[in-house]
Coordinates of C-alpha atoms in Angstrom, one line a residue:
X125 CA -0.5 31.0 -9.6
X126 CA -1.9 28.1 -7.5
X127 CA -3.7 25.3 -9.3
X128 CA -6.4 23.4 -7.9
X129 CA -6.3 19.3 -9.7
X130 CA -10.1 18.6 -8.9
X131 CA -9.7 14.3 -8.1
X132 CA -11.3 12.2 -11.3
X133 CA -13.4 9.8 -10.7
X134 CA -11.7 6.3 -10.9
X135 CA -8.7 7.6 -10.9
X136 CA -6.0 10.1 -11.0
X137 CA -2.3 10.5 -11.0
X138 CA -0.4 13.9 -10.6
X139 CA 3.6 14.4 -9.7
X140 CA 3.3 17.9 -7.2
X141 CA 5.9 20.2 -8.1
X142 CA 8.1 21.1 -6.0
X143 CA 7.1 24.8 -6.0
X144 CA 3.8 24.0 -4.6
X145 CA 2.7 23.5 -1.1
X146 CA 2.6 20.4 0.5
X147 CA -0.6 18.7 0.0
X148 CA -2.3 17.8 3.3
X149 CA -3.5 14.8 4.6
X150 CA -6.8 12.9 3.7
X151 CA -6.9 11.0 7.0
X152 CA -5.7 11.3 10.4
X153 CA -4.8 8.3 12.3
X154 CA -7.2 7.4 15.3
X155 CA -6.2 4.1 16.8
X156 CA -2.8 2.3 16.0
X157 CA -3.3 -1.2 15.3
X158 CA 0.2 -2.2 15.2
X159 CA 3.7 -0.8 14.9
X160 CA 6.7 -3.5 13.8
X161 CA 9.8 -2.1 13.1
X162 CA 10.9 -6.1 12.2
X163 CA 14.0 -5.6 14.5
X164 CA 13.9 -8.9 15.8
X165 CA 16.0 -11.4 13.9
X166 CA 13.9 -14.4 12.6
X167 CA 15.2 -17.4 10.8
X168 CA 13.9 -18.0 6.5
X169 CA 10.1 -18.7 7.6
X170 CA 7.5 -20.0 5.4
X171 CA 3.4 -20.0 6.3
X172 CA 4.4 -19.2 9.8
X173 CA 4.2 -16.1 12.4
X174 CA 7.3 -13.7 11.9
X175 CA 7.3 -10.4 14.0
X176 CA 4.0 -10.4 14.8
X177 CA 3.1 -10.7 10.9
X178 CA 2.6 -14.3 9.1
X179 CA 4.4 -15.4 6.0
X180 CA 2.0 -17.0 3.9
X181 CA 3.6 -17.2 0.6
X182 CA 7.5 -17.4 0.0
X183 CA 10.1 -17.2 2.3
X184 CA 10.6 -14.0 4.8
X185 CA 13.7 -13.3 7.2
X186 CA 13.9 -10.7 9.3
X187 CA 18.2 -9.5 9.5
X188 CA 19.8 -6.7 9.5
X189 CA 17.0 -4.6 11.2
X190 CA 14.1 -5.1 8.0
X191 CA 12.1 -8.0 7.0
X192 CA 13.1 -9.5 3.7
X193 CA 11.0 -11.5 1.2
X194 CA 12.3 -14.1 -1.4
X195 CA 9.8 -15.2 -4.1
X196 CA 9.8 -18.9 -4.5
X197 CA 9.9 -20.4 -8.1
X198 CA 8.2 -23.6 -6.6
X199 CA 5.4 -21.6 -5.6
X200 CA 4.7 -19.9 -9.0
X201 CA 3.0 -17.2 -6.9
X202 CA 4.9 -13.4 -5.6
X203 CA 6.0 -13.6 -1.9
X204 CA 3.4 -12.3 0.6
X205 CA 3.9 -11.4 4.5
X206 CA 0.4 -10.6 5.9
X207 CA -1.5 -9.2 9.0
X208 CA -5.6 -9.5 9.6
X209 CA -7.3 -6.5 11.0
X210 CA -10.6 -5.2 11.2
X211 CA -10.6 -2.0 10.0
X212 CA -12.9 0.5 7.5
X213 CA -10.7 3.9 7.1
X214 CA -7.1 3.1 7.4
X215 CA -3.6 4.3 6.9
X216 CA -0.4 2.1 6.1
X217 CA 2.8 3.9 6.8
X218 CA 6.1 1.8 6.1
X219 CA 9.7 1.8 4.7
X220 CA 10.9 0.2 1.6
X221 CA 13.4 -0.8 -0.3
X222 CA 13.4 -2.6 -3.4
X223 CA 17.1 -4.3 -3.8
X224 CA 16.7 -6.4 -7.0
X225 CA 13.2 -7.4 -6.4
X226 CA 10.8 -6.5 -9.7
X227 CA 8.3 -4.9 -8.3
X228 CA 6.9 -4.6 -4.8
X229 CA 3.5 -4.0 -3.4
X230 CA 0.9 -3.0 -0.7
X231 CA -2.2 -4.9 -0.8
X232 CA -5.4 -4.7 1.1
X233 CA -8.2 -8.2 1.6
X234 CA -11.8 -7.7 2.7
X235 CA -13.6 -9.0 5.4
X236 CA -15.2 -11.6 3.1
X237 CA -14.6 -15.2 3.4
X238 CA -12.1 -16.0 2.3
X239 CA -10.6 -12.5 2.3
X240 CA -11.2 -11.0 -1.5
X241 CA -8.7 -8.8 -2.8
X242 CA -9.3 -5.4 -2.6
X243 CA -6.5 -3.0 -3.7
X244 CA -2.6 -2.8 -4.2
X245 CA -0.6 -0.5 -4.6
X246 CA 2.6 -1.5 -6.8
X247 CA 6.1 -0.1 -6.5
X248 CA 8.7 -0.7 -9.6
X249 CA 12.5 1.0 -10.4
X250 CA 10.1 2.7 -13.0
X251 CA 6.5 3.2 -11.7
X252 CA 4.2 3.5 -9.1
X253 CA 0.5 2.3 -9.8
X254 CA -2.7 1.6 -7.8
X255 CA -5.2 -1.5 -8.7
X256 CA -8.9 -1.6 -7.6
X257 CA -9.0 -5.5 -7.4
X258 CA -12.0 -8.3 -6.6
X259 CA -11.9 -11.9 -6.4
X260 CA -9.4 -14.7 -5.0
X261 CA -7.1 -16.9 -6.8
X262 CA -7.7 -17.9 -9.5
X263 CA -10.6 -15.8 -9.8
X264 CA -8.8 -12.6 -8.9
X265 CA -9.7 -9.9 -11.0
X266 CA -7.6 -6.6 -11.0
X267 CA -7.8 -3.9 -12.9
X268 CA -5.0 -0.5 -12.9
X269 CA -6.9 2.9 -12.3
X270 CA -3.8 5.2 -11.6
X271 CA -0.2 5.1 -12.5
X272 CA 2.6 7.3 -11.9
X273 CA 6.0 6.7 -14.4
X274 CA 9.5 7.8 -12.1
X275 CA 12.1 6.7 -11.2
X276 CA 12.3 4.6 -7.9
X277 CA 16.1 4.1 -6.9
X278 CA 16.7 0.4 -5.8
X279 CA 19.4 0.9 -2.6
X280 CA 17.7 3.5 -1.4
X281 CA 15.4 3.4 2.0
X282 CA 11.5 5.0 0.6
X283 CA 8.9 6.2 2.4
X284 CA 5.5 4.8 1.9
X285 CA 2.0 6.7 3.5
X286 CA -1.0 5.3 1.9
X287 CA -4.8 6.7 3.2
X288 CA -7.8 4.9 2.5
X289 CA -10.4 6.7 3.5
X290 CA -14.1 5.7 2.2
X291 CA -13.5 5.6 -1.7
X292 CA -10.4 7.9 -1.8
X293 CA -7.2 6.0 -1.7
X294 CA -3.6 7.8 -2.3
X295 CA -0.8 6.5 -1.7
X296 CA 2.5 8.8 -1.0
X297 CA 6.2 7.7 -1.7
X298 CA 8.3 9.9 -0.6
X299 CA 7.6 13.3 -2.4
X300 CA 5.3 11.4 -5.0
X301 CA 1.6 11.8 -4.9
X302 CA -0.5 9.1 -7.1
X303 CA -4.6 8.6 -5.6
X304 CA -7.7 7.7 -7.3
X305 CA -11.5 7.1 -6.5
X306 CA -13.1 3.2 -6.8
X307 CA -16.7 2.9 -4.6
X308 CA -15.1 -0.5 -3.7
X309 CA -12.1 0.9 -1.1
X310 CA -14.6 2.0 1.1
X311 CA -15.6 -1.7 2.1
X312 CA -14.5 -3.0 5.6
X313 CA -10.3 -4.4 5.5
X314 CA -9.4 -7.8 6.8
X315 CA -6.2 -8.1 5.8
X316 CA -2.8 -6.1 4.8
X317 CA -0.1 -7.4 2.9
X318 CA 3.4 -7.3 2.1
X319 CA 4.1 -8.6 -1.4
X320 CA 7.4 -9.2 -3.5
X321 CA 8.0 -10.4 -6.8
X322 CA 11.6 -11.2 -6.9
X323 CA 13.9 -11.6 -4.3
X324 CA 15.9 -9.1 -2.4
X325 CA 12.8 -6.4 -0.9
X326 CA 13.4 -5.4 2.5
X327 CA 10.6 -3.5 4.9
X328 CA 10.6 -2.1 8.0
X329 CA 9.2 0.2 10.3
X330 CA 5.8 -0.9 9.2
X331 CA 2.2 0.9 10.8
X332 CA -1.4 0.3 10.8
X333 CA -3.4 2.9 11.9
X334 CA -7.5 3.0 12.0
X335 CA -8.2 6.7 10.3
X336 CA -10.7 9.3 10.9
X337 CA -11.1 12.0 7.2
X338 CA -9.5 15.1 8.0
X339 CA -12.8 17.6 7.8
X340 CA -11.6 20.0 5.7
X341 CA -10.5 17.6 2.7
X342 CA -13.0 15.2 2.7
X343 CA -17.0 14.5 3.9
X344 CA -17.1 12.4 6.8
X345 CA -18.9 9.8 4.5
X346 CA -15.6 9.4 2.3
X347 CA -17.8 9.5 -0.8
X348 CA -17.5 12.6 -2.8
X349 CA -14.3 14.1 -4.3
X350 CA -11.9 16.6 -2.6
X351 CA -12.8 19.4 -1.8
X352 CA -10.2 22.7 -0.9
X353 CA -11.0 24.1 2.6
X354 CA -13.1 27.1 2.7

């Protein structure tokens, strides 16, 4: 028998089995903003351009055909490899893997001076989470609204999709589903980042995408929850 997991508001985290169908798309990608596979070797850079991205906190490399980021205990602050956009309904697409980093993550800034914090989406050996976030420095503000516990090997290459589309956010790694609801993802994106805590993360093959709602998951207004097609 099929079952139909209606999406919570604020959040919701669900593991599909394996007997069920795939679960299709929220978004469809429109116009790609960029594409960097990080296959060009770059020197240990810190708050400078590397690929096309900029390092702003740590120290990034690109070797070996990925981009690694090393967490800097001067810094007292995770690494973080970012790139400014302009973009309302959007999809991140990238590879990972976490090496003996702690945790890894994929955040999204605002448009609002000087670039609030907006969501994450955190990757551990253990866990996979998503934060609806506010704020800046020390005034950041984040709070966890969806968390899914397995096991995330550590020398393995992952696959990361996430869709952001009006207040619907999910985020897909590899055949793990975890998504939730916050009215504050649907406010305009100025900035994506790539965020370590540790050392030894590697990323590659990382996409931006402006997005379009597929029609027959979600109202063009990306403010009600899913709905099946008729």
């Amino acid at each position: 028998m099929n079952l139909l997991f209606p999406l919570i508001t604020l959040s919701l985290a669900f593991h599909p089995l394996s007997a069920k169908p795939p679960v299709a798309p929220i978004a469809e990608p429109t116009t790609l903003i960029i594409a960097t596979p990080f296959d060009q070797p770059a020197p240990p850079t810190r708050k400078g351009p590397i690929n096309g991205w900029q390092a702003g906190i740590g120290e990034w490399t690109v070797k070996d055909g990925a981009l690694h980021g090393t967490e800097l205990e001067s810094d007292h602050h995770h690494s973080s490899c970012t790139y400014r956009l302009d973009a309302t309904h959007l999809i991140i697409t990238a590879q990972f893997r976490l090496g003996t980093a702690t945790q890894i993550a994929f955040g999204c800034r605002d448009t609002i001076a000087p670039n609030n914090h907006l969501a994450r989406t955190y990757i551990t050996p253990d866990a996979i989470w998503i934060t609806h976030m506010s704020g800046i420095s020390k005034t950041t503000k984040s709070t966890k609204i969806a968390e899914l516990k397995t096991p995330i090997d550590r020398d393995t290459w992952h696959t990361l999709t996430i869709e952001i589309i009006g207040d619907h956010y999910r985020a897909t790694i590899d055949k793990h589903i975890i998504e939730a609801t916050y009215p504050r993802f649907k406010d305009p994106k100025g900035i994506v980042a790539l965020i370590n805590k540790g050392q030894g993360a590697q990323f590659k093959t990382v996409t931006l995408s402006h997005a379009q709602p597929k029609p027959t998951t979600r109202n063009p207004q990306g403010t009600g929850p899913s709905t099946p097609a008729k």
